[in-house]
Amino acid sequence: MKTLETQRLILRLFTKGDLDDMYEYASVDGVGEAAGWKHHESKDESQTILDKFIKNGDVYAIILKETGKVIGSVGIHKGIFNEKLGAKNPFEIGYALGMPYWGHSLATEATKAAIKYAFEGLSADLLWCGHYLQNARSKRVIEKCGFAYYCDGIFEAKPLGMTFEGKRYILTREQYERNNKNN
């Protein structure tokens, strides 16, 4: 992936130099839990996750242009989805943002850039994402990004060893193109 820029953000693959910033946002209680993973309890834990991000190459650092600081992440994961939809190249979008940056539409801005890259750079034909019922902030990001409700379900958060009620949403290539034509 090339580096993506929005009005306030830069999205790029994580590098080893991002450890301190990652630990700063990922160690706060509530940030990871909203997305299905436990907050990081040590820099060693952040290092393990950072190494995985670098190796897999599908999670991007969200950098605030104003400060040059990594404030979160957005993942574009190749994945399987309900075959009834006929998707041949589906991806899952997921995101996390440091708590001080909540409520400023930064997650929406980053997710929209990731969506554009998935459809235009990765030739996705379908994107999906979801949120746990208690995560109203994530629901709002999903709605602002043009996803359509798909289903309810019980979803497992393996890192937390828990299951949650949640909702899944999809965005097809046709919906994406229609939304962009109207904007």
Coordinates of N, CA, C and O in Angstrom, one line a residue:
M1 N 0.9 -1.2 0.0 CA 0.0 0.0 0.0 C 0.9 1.2 0.0 O 1.8 1.3 0.8
K2 N 0.5 2.2 -0.8 CA 1.2 3.4 -0.8 C 0.7 4.2 0.4 O -0.3 3.9 1.0
T3 N 1.3 5.2 0.8 CA 0.9 6.1 1.9 C -0.4 6.8 1.4 O -0.4 7.4 0.3
L4 N -1.4 6.9 2.3 CA -2.6 7.6 2.0 C -2.6 8.9 2.8 O -2.2 8.9 4.0
E5 N -3.2 9.9 2.3 CA -3.3 11.2 3.0 C -4.8 11.6 2.9 O -5.4 11.5 1.9
T6 N -5.2 12.2 4.0 CA -6.5 12.8 4.1 C -6.3 14.2 4.5 O -5.1 14.6 4.7
Q7 N -7.3 15.0 4.8 CA -7.1 16.3 5.3 C -6.3 16.4 6.5 O -5.4 17.3 6.6
R8 N -6.5 15.5 7.5 CA -5.8 15.6 8.8 C -4.9 14.5 9.1 O -4.2 14.5 10.1
L9 N -4.9 13.4 8.2 CA -4.3 12.2 8.6 C -3.3 11.7 7.5 O -3.5 12.0 6.3
I10 N -2.4 10.8 7.9 CA -1.6 10.0 7.0 C -1.8 8.6 7.5 O -1.8 8.3 8.7
L11 N -2.0 7.7 6.5 CA -2.1 6.3 6.8 C -1.0 5.6 6.0 O -0.8 5.8 4.8
R12 N -0.2 4.8 6.8 CA 0.9 4.1 6.2 C 1.1 2.8 7.0 O 0.6 2.7 8.1
L13 N 1.8 1.8 6.4 CA 2.1 0.6 7.2 C 2.9 1.0 8.4 O 3.7 1.9 8.4
F14 N 2.7 0.2 9.4 CA 3.5 0.3 10.7 C 4.9 0.1 10.5 O 5.3 -0.7 9.6
T15 N 5.8 0.7 11.3 CA 7.2 0.5 11.3 C 7.6 0.2 12.7 O 6.9 0.5 13.7
K16 N 8.8 -0.3 12.9 CA 9.4 -0.6 14.2 C 9.4 0.7 15.1 O 9.3 0.6 16.3
G17 N 9.6 1.9 14.5 CA 9.6 3.1 15.2 C 8.3 3.6 15.8 O 8.3 4.6 16.5
D18 N 7.2 2.8 15.6 CA 5.9 3.2 16.0 C 5.6 2.6 17.4 O 4.5 2.9 17.9
L19 N 6.5 1.9 18.0 CA 6.2 1.2 19.3 C 5.7 2.1 20.4 O 4.7 1.8 21.0
D20 N 6.4 3.2 20.7 CA 6.0 4.1 21.8 C 4.6 4.6 21.6 O 3.8 4.6 22.5
D21 N 4.3 5.1 20.4 CA 3.0 5.7 20.1 C 1.9 4.6 20.2 O 0.8 4.8 20.7
M22 N 2.2 3.4 19.6 CA 1.2 2.3 19.7 C 0.9 2.0 21.1 O -0.3 1.8 21.5
Y23 N 1.9 1.8 21.9 CA 1.7 1.5 23.3 C 0.9 2.5 24.0 O 0.0 2.2 24.8
E24 N 1.2 3.8 23.7 CA 0.5 4.9 24.4 C -1.1 4.8 24.1 O -1.8 4.9 25.1
Y25 N -1.5 4.5 22.9 CA -2.9 4.5 22.6 C -3.5 3.1 23.0 O -4.6 3.0 23.5
A26 N -2.8 2.0 22.8 CA -3.3 0.7 23.0 C -3.3 0.2 24.4 O -3.9 -0.8 24.7
S27 N -2.6 0.9 25.3 CA -2.5 0.5 26.7 C -3.7 1.1 27.5 O -3.8 0.8 28.7
V28 N -4.5 2.0 26.9 CA -5.6 2.6 27.7 C -6.7 1.7 27.8 O -7.2 1.2 26.8
D29 N -7.2 1.4 29.0 CA -8.4 0.6 29.2 C -9.6 1.1 28.5 O -9.9 2.3 28.6
G30 N -10.2 0.3 27.7 CA -11.4 0.7 26.9 C -11.2 0.8 25.4 O -12.1 0.7 24.7
V31 N -9.9 1.1 25.0 CA -9.7 1.3 23.6 C -9.7 0.0 22.9 O -10.5 -0.2 21.9
G32 N -9.0 -1.0 23.3 CA -9.0 -2.3 22.6 C -10.2 -3.1 22.9 O -10.8 -3.7 22.0
E33 N -10.8 -3.0 24.1 CA -11.9 -3.7 24.5 C -13.1 -3.4 23.6 O -14.0 -4.2 23.3
A34 N -13.2 -2.1 23.2 CA -14.3 -1.7 22.3 C -14.2 -2.4 20.9 O -15.2 -2.6 20.2
A35 N -13.0 -2.9 20.6 CA -12.8 -3.6 19.3 C -12.6 -5.1 19.4 O -12.3 -5.8 18.4
G36 N -12.6 -5.6 20.6 CA -12.5 -7.0 20.8 C -11.2 -7.6 21.2 O -10.9 -8.8 21.2
W37 N -10.3 -6.7 21.6 CA -9.0 -7.1 22.1 C -8.7 -6.3 23.4 O -9.2 -5.3 23.7
K38 N -7.9 -7.0 24.3 CA -7.6 -6.4 25.6 C -6.5 -5.3 25.4 O -5.7 -5.4 24.5
H39 N -6.6 -4.3 26.3 CA -5.6 -3.2 26.2 C -4.2 -3.8 26.5 O -4.1 -4.8 27.2
H40 N -3.2 -3.2 25.9 CA -1.8 -3.7 26.1 C -1.4 -3.4 27.5 O -1.5 -2.3 28.0
E41 N -0.8 -4.4 28.2 CA -0.4 -4.3 29.6 C 1.1 -4.0 29.7 O 1.6 -3.7 30.8
S42 N 1.9 -4.1 28.5 CA 3.3 -3.9 28.6 C 3.8 -3.5 27.2 O 3.1 -3.8 26.2
K43 N 4.9 -2.8 27.1 CA 5.5 -2.5 25.8 C 5.9 -3.8 25.1 O 5.8 -3.8 23.8
D44 N 6.2 -4.9 25.8 CA 6.5 -6.1 25.1 C 5.3 -6.7 24.4 O 5.4 -7.2 23.3
E45 N 4.1 -6.5 25.0 CA 2.9 -6.9 24.3 C 2.7 -6.1 23.1 O 2.3 -6.6 22.0
S46 N 2.9 -4.8 23.2 CA 2.7 -3.9 22.0 C 3.8 -4.3 20.9 O 3.4 -4.3 19.7
Q47 N 5.0 -4.7 21.3 CA 6.0 -5.1 20.4 C 5.6 -6.3 19.6 O 5.8 -6.4 18.4
T48 N 5.0 -7.3 20.3 CA 4.5 -8.5 19.7 C 3.4 -8.2 18.6 O 3.5 -8.7 17.5
I49 N 2.5 -7.3 19.0 CA 1.4 -7.0 18.1 C 2.0 -6.2 16.9 O 1.7 -6.4 15.7
L50 N 2.9 -5.2 17.2 CA 3.5 -4.4 16.1 C 4.3 -5.3 15.2 O 4.2 -5.1 13.9
D51 N 5.0 -6.3 15.7 CA 5.7 -7.2 14.8 C 4.8 -8.0 13.9 O 5.0 -8.2 12.7
K52 N 3.6 -8.4 14.4 CA 2.6 -9.1 13.6 C 2.0 -8.1 12.5 O 1.9 -8.6 11.4
F53 N 1.8 -6.9 12.9 CA 1.2 -5.9 11.9 C 2.2 -5.8 10.8 O 1.9 -5.7 9.6
I54 N 3.5 -5.6 11.1 CA 4.6 -5.4 10.1 C 4.7 -6.7 9.2 O 4.7 -6.5 8.0
K55 N 4.7 -7.8 9.8 CA 4.8 -9.1 9.1 C 3.6 -9.3 8.1 O 3.7 -9.6 6.9
N56 N 2.3 -9.0 8.6 CA 1.1 -9.3 7.8 C 0.9 -8.2 6.8 O 0.3 -8.4 5.7
G57 N 1.3 -7.0 7.1 CA 1.2 -5.9 6.1 C -0.2 -5.5 5.8 O -0.5 -5.0 4.7
D58 N -1.2 -5.7 6.7 CA -2.6 -5.3 6.4 C -3.2 -4.4 7.5 O -4.4 -4.2 7.5
V59 N -2.4 -3.9 8.4 CA -2.8 -2.9 9.4 C -2.0 -1.7 9.2 O -0.7 -1.7 9.2
Y60 N -2.6 -0.5 9.2 CA -2.0 0.7 8.9 C -2.0 1.7 10.0 O -3.1 1.8 10.7
A61 N -0.9 2.4 10.3 CA -0.9 3.4 11.3 C -1.7 4.6 10.9 O -1.6 5.0 9.7
I62 N -2.5 5.1 11.8 CA -3.2 6.4 11.6 C -2.3 7.5 12.3 O -2.1 7.4 13.5
I63 N -1.8 8.4 11.5 CA -0.9 9.4 12.0 C -1.6 10.8 11.9 O -2.1 11.1 10.8
L64 N -1.6 11.5 12.9 CA -2.1 12.9 12.9 C -1.1 13.8 12.3 O 0.0 13.9 12.8
K65 N -1.4 14.4 11.2 CA -0.5 15.3 10.5 C 0.1 16.4 11.3 O 1.3 16.7 11.3
E66 N -0.8 16.9 12.2 CA -0.4 18.1 13.0 C 0.7 17.8 13.9 O 1.6 18.6 14.2
T67 N 0.8 16.5 14.4 CA 1.8 16.2 15.4 C 2.8 15.1 14.9 O 3.9 14.9 15.5
G68 N 2.5 14.4 13.8 CA 3.3 13.3 13.4 C 3.2 12.0 14.2 O 3.9 11.1 14.1
K69 N 2.2 12.0 15.2 CA 2.1 11.0 16.1 C 1.1 9.9 15.6 O 0.1 10.2 15.0
V70 N 1.4 8.6 15.9 CA 0.5 7.5 15.6 C -0.6 7.5 16.6 O -0.3 7.4 17.8
I71 N -1.8 7.6 16.2 CA -2.9 7.7 17.2 C -3.9 6.6 17.1 O -4.9 6.5 17.8
G72 N -3.7 5.6 16.2 CA -4.6 4.5 16.0 C -4.2 3.6 14.9 O -3.0 3.8 14.3
S73 N -5.1 2.8 14.5 CA -4.8 1.8 13.4 C -6.1 1.6 12.6 O -7.2 1.7 13.2
V74 N -5.9 1.2 11.4 CA -7.0 0.7 10.6 C -6.5 -0.5 9.8 O -5.4 -0.5 9.2
G75 N -7.3 -1.6 9.9 CA -6.9 -2.8 9.2 C -7.8 -3.1 8.0 O -9.0 -2.8 8.0
I76 N -7.2 -3.6 7.0 CA -7.9 -4.1 5.8 C -7.5 -5.5 5.5 O -6.5 -5.8 5.0
H77 N -8.3 -6.4 6.1 CA -8.0 -7.8 6.1 C -8.7 -8.6 5.1 O -9.9 -8.6 5.0
K78 N -7.9 -9.3 4.3 CA -8.5 -10.3 3.3 C -9.3 -11.3 4.1 O -8.8 -11.8 5.1
G79 N -10.5 -11.6 3.7 CA -11.3 -12.5 4.5 C -12.4 -13.2 3.8 O -12.8 -12.8 2.7
I80 N -13.0 -14.1 4.5 CA -14.1 -14.9 4.0 C -15.4 -14.2 4.5 O -15.4 -13.7 5.6
F81 N -16.4 -14.2 3.6 CA -17.7 -13.7 4.0 C -18.7 -14.6 3.5 O -18.5 -15.5 2.7
N82 N -19.9 -14.4 3.9 CA -21.1 -15.2 3.5 C -21.1 -15.4 1.9 O -21.2 -14.4 1.2
E83 N -21.0 -16.6 1.5 CA -20.9 -16.8 0.1 C -22.2 -16.5 -0.7 O -22.2 -16.4 -1.9
K84 N -23.3 -16.4 0.1 CA -24.6 -16.1 -0.6 C -24.5 -14.8 -1.3 O -25.2 -14.5 -2.2
L85 N -23.6 -13.9 -0.9 CA -23.4 -12.6 -1.5 C -22.6 -12.6 -2.7 O -22.5 -11.6 -3.5
G86 N -21.9 -13.7 -3.0 CA -21.2 -13.9 -4.3 C -19.9 -13.1 -4.3 O -19.4 -12.8 -5.4
A87 N -19.4 -12.7 -3.2 CA -18.1 -11.9 -3.1 C -16.9 -12.8 -3.5 O -16.8 -13.9 -2.9
K88 N -16.1 -12.4 -4.4 CA -14.9 -13.1 -4.8 C -13.7 -12.5 -4.1 O -12.7 -13.2 -4.0
N89 N -13.7 -11.2 -3.8 CA -12.6 -10.6 -3.2 C -13.0 -9.7 -2.0 O -12.9 -8.5 -2.0
P90 N -13.5 -10.3 -0.9 CA -14.0 -9.6 0.2 C -12.9 -9.2 1.2 O -11.9 -9.9 1.3
F91 N -13.1 -8.1 1.9 CA -12.1 -7.7 2.9 C -12.9 -7.2 4.1 O -14.0 -6.7 4.0
E92 N -12.3 -7.3 5.3 CA -12.9 -6.8 6.5 C -12.1 -5.5 6.9 O -10.9 -5.4 6.8
I93 N -12.8 -4.5 7.3 CA -12.2 -3.2 7.8 C -12.4 -3.2 9.3 O -13.5 -3.5 9.8
G94 N -11.4 -2.9 10.0 CA -11.4 -2.7 11.4 C -10.6 -1.5 11.8 O -9.6 -1.2 11.1
Y95 N -10.9 -0.9 12.9 CA -10.1 0.3 13.3 C -10.1 0.5 14.8 O -11.0 0.0 15.6
A96 N -9.1 1.2 15.3 CA -9.0 1.6 16.7 C -8.3 2.9 16.8 O -7.5 3.3 15.9
L97 N -8.8 3.7 17.7 CA -8.3 5.1 17.8 C -8.0 5.4 19.3 O -8.8 5.0 20.1
G98 N -6.9 6.1 19.6 CA -6.6 6.5 20.9 C -7.8 7.4 21.5 O -8.4 8.2 20.8
M99 N -8.1 7.2 22.7 CA -9.2 7.8 23.4 C -9.2 9.3 23.3 O -10.3 9.9 23.1
P100 N -8.1 10.0 23.4 CA -8.1 11.5 23.3 C -8.6 12.0 21.9 O -9.0 13.2 21.8
Y101 N -8.7 11.1 20.9 CA -9.0 11.5 19.6 C -10.5 11.1 19.2 O -10.9 11.4 18.1
W102 N -11.2 10.5 20.1 CA -12.6 10.1 19.9 C -13.4 11.4 19.8 O -13.1 12.4 20.4
G103 N -14.4 11.3 19.0 CA -15.4 12.4 18.9 C -15.0 13.5 17.9 O -15.6 14.6 17.9
H104 N -14.0 13.3 17.1 CA -13.5 14.3 16.2 C -13.6 13.9 14.7 O -12.9 14.5 13.8
S105 N -14.3 12.8 14.5 CA -14.5 12.2 13.1 C -13.2 11.7 12.5 O -13.1 11.5 11.3
L106 N -12.1 11.5 13.3 CA -10.9 11.0 12.8 C -11.0 9.5 12.4 O -10.4 9.1 11.4
A107 N -11.7 8.7 13.1 CA -11.9 7.3 12.8 C -12.6 7.2 11.4 O -12.3 6.4 10.6
T108 N -13.6 8.0 11.3 CA -14.4 8.1 10.0 C -13.5 8.5 8.8 O -13.5 7.9 7.8
E109 N -12.7 9.5 9.0 CA -11.8 10.0 8.0 C -10.8 8.9 7.6 O -10.6 8.6 6.4
A110 N -10.2 8.2 8.6 CA -9.3 7.1 8.3 C -10.0 5.9 7.6 O -9.4 5.3 6.6
T111 N -11.1 5.6 8.1 CA -11.9 4.4 7.5 C -12.3 4.7 6.1 O -12.2 3.8 5.2
K112 N -12.7 5.9 5.8 CA -13.1 6.3 4.4 C -11.9 6.1 3.5 O -12.0 5.7 2.4
A113 N -10.7 6.5 4.0 CA -9.5 6.4 3.1 C -9.2 4.9 2.9 O -8.8 4.5 1.8
A114 N -9.3 4.1 4.0 CA -9.1 2.6 3.8 C -10.1 2.0 2.9 O -9.7 1.1 2.1
I115 N -11.4 2.4 2.9 CA -12.4 1.9 2.0 C -12.0 2.3 0.6 O -12.1 1.4 -0.3
K116 N -11.6 3.5 0.3 CA -11.2 3.9 -1.0 C -10.1 3.0 -1.5 O -10.1 2.5 -2.7
Y117 N -9.1 2.8 -0.7 CA -7.9 2.0 -1.1 C -8.4 0.5 -1.3 O -7.9 -0.1 -2.3
A118 N -9.2 0.0 -0.5 CA -9.7 -1.4 -0.7 C -10.4 -1.6 -2.0 O -10.1 -2.5 -2.7
F119 N -11.2 -0.6 -2.4 CA -12.0 -0.8 -3.6 C -11.1 -0.4 -4.8 O -11.1 -1.1 -5.9
E120 N -10.3 0.7 -4.7 CA -9.6 1.1 -5.9 C -8.2 0.6 -6.0 O -7.7 0.4 -7.1
G121 N -7.6 0.2 -4.9 CA -6.2 -0.3 -4.9 C -6.1 -1.9 -4.8 O -5.2 -2.5 -5.3
L122 N -7.1 -2.5 -4.1 CA -7.1 -3.9 -3.9 C -8.2 -4.6 -4.7 O -8.3 -5.8 -4.5
S123 N -8.9 -3.9 -5.4 CA -10.0 -4.5 -6.2 C -11.0 -5.3 -5.4 O -11.5 -6.3 -5.9
A124 N -11.3 -4.8 -4.2 CA -12.3 -5.5 -3.4 C -13.7 -5.4 -4.1 O -14.0 -4.4 -4.8
D125 N -14.5 -6.4 -3.9 CA -15.8 -6.3 -4.4 C -16.9 -6.2 -3.3 O -18.0 -5.9 -3.5
L126 N -16.4 -6.4 -2.0 CA -17.2 -6.3 -0.9 C -16.4 -6.0 0.3 O -15.3 -6.7 0.5
L127 N -16.8 -5.1 1.2 CA -16.2 -4.9 2.5 C -17.2 -5.1 3.6 O -18.4 -4.9 3.4
W128 N -16.7 -5.6 4.7 CA -17.6 -5.8 5.8 C -16.9 -5.4 7.1 O -15.7 -5.3 7.2
C129 N -17.7 -5.0 8.0 CA -17.2 -4.6 9.3 C -18.4 -4.8 10.4 O -19.5 -5.1 10.0
G130 N -18.0 -4.6 11.6 CA -19.0 -4.9 12.6 C -18.7 -4.1 13.9 O -17.7 -3.5 14.0
H131 N -19.7 -4.2 14.8 CA -19.5 -3.6 16.1 C -20.3 -4.3 17.1 O -21.3 -5.0 16.8
Y132 N -19.8 -4.3 18.4 CA -20.5 -4.8 19.5 C -21.7 -3.9 19.8 O -21.5 -2.7 19.6
L133 N -22.8 -4.4 20.3 CA -23.9 -3.6 20.6 C -23.6 -2.4 21.5 O -24.1 -1.3 21.2
Q134 N -22.7 -2.5 22.5 CA -22.4 -1.4 23.4 C -21.5 -0.4 22.8 O -21.3 0.7 23.4
N135 N -21.0 -0.6 21.6 CA -20.1 0.3 21.0 C -20.8 1.3 20.0 O -20.7 1.1 18.8
A136 N -21.5 2.3 20.5 CA -22.2 3.2 19.7 C -21.3 4.1 18.8 O -21.7 4.5 17.7
R137 N -20.1 4.4 19.3 CA -19.2 5.2 18.5 C -18.8 4.5 17.2 O -18.8 5.1 16.2
S138 N -18.5 3.2 17.3 CA -18.1 2.4 16.1 C -19.3 2.3 15.2 O -19.2 2.4 14.0
K139 N -20.5 2.1 15.7 CA -21.7 2.1 14.9 C -21.8 3.4 14.1 O -22.1 3.3 12.9
R140 N -21.6 4.5 14.7 CA -21.7 5.8 14.0 C -20.6 5.9 12.9 O -20.9 6.4 11.8
V141 N -19.4 5.5 13.1 CA -18.4 5.5 12.1 C -18.8 4.6 10.9 O -18.8 5.1 9.7
I142 N -19.4 3.5 11.2 CA -19.8 2.5 10.1 C -20.9 3.2 9.3 O -20.9 3.2 8.1
E143 N -21.9 3.8 10.0 CA -23.0 4.5 9.2 C -22.4 5.7 8.4 O -22.9 5.8 7.2
K144 N -21.5 6.5 8.9 CA -21.0 7.6 8.2 C -20.2 7.2 7.0 O -20.1 7.9 6.0
C145 N -19.7 5.9 7.0 CA -18.9 5.4 5.9 C -19.7 4.7 4.8 O -19.1 4.3 3.8
G146 N -21.0 4.7 5.0 CA -21.9 4.2 3.9 C -22.2 2.7 4.0 O -22.8 2.2 3.0
F147 N -21.8 2.0 5.0 CA -22.1 0.6 5.1 C -23.6 0.4 5.3 O -24.2 1.2 6.0
A148 N -24.1 -0.8 4.9 CA -25.5 -1.1 5.1 C -25.6 -2.3 6.1 O -24.8 -3.2 6.0
Y149 N -26.6 -2.2 7.0 CA -26.8 -3.3 7.9 C -26.9 -4.6 7.2 O -27.6 -4.7 6.2
Y150 N -26.3 -5.7 7.7 CA -26.4 -7.0 7.1 C -27.0 -8.0 8.1 O -28.0 -8.7 7.7
C151 N -26.5 -8.1 9.3 CA -27.1 -9.1 10.2 C -26.7 -8.9 11.7 O -25.7 -8.2 12.0
D152 N -27.5 -9.4 12.6 CA -27.1 -9.5 14.0 C -26.4 -10.8 14.2 O -26.6 -11.8 13.5
G153 N -25.8 -10.9 15.4 CA -25.2 -12.2 15.7 C -24.5 -12.1 17.0 O -24.4 -11.1 17.7
I154 N -24.0 -13.3 17.4 CA -23.1 -13.4 18.6 C -21.7 -13.6 18.0 O -21.5 -14.5 17.3
F155 N -20.8 -12.7 18.4 CA -19.5 -12.7 17.8 C -18.5 -12.9 18.9 O -18.6 -12.4 20.0
E156 N -17.5 -13.8 18.6 CA -16.5 -14.1 19.6 C -15.3 -13.1 19.5 O -14.8 -12.8 18.5
A157 N -14.9 -12.6 20.7 CA -13.7 -11.8 20.8 C -12.7 -12.7 21.5 O -12.5 -12.7 22.7
K158 N -11.9 -13.4 20.6 CA -11.0 -14.4 21.2 C -10.0 -13.8 22.1 O -9.7 -14.4 23.1
P159 N -9.4 -12.6 21.8 CA -8.4 -12.1 22.8 C -9.0 -11.8 24.1 O -8.2 -11.8 25.1
L160 N -10.3 -11.6 24.2 CA -10.9 -11.3 25.5 C -11.5 -12.6 26.1 O -11.9 -12.6 27.3
G161 N -11.6 -13.6 25.3 CA -12.2 -14.9 25.8 C -13.7 -14.7 26.1 O -14.2 -15.3 27.0
M162 N -14.3 -13.8 25.3 CA -15.7 -13.5 25.5 C -16.5 -13.5 24.2 O -15.9 -13.4 23.2
T163 N -17.8 -13.6 24.4 CA -18.7 -13.4 23.2 C -19.6 -12.1 23.5 O -19.9 -11.8 24.6
F164 N -20.0 -11.5 22.4 CA -20.8 -10.3 22.5 C -21.9 -10.3 21.4 O -21.6 -10.9 20.3
E165 N -23.0 -9.7 21.7 CA -24.0 -9.4 20.7 C -23.4 -8.3 19.8 O -22.9 -7.4 20.3
G166 N -23.6 -8.4 18.5 CA -23.1 -7.4 17.7 C -23.9 -7.3 16.4 O -24.9 -8.1 16.2
K167 N -23.5 -6.4 15.5 CA -24.1 -6.2 14.2 C -23.0 -6.2 13.2 O -21.9 -5.7 13.4
R168 N -23.3 -6.7 12.0 CA -22.4 -6.7 10.9 C -23.0 -5.9 9.8 O -24.2 -5.8 9.6
Y169 N -22.1 -5.2 9.0 CA -22.5 -4.3 7.9 C -21.7 -4.7 6.7 O -20.5 -5.2 6.8
I170 N -22.2 -4.4 5.5 CA -21.5 -4.6 4.3 C -21.5 -3.3 3.4 O -22.4 -2.5 3.6
L171 N -20.5 -3.3 2.6 CA -20.5 -2.2 1.5 C -20.0 -2.9 0.3 O -18.9 -3.4 0.2
T172 N -20.8 -2.9 -0.7 CA -20.5 -3.5 -2.0 C -19.8 -2.5 -2.9 O -19.9 -1.3 -2.7
R173 N -19.1 -3.0 -3.9 CA -18.5 -2.1 -4.9 C -19.5 -1.2 -5.5 O -19.3 0.0 -5.7
E174 N -20.7 -1.8 -5.8 CA -21.8 -1.0 -6.4 C -22.2 0.1 -5.5 O -22.4 1.3 -5.9
Q175 N -22.4 -0.2 -4.2 CA -22.8 0.9 -3.2 C -21.7 1.9 -3.1 O -22.0 3.1 -3.1
Y176 N -20.5 1.5 -3.1 CA -19.3 2.4 -3.0 C -19.3 3.4 -4.2 O -19.2 4.6 -4.1
E177 N -19.5 2.8 -5.4 CA -19.4 3.7 -6.6 C -20.6 4.6 -6.7 O -20.5 5.8 -7.0
R178 N -21.8 4.1 -6.2 CA -23.0 5.0 -6.2 C -22.8 6.1 -5.2 O -23.1 7.3 -5.5
N179 N -22.3 5.8 -4.0 CA -22.1 6.8 -3.0 C -21.1 7.9 -3.5 O -21.2 9.1 -3.2
N180 N -20.0 7.5 -4.2 CA -19.0 8.4 -4.7 C -19.5 9.2 -5.8 O -19.1 10.4 -6.0
K181 N -20.4 8.7 -6.6 CA -21.0 9.4 -7.8 C -21.9 10.5 -7.2 O -21.9 11.6 -7.8
N182 N -22.5 10.3 -6.1 CA -23.4 11.3 -5.5 C -22.7 12.3 -4.7 O -23.3 13.3 -4.3
N183 N -21.5 12.1 -4.4 CA -20.7 13.1 -3.6 C -19.9 14.0 -4.4 O -19.4 13.8 -5.4

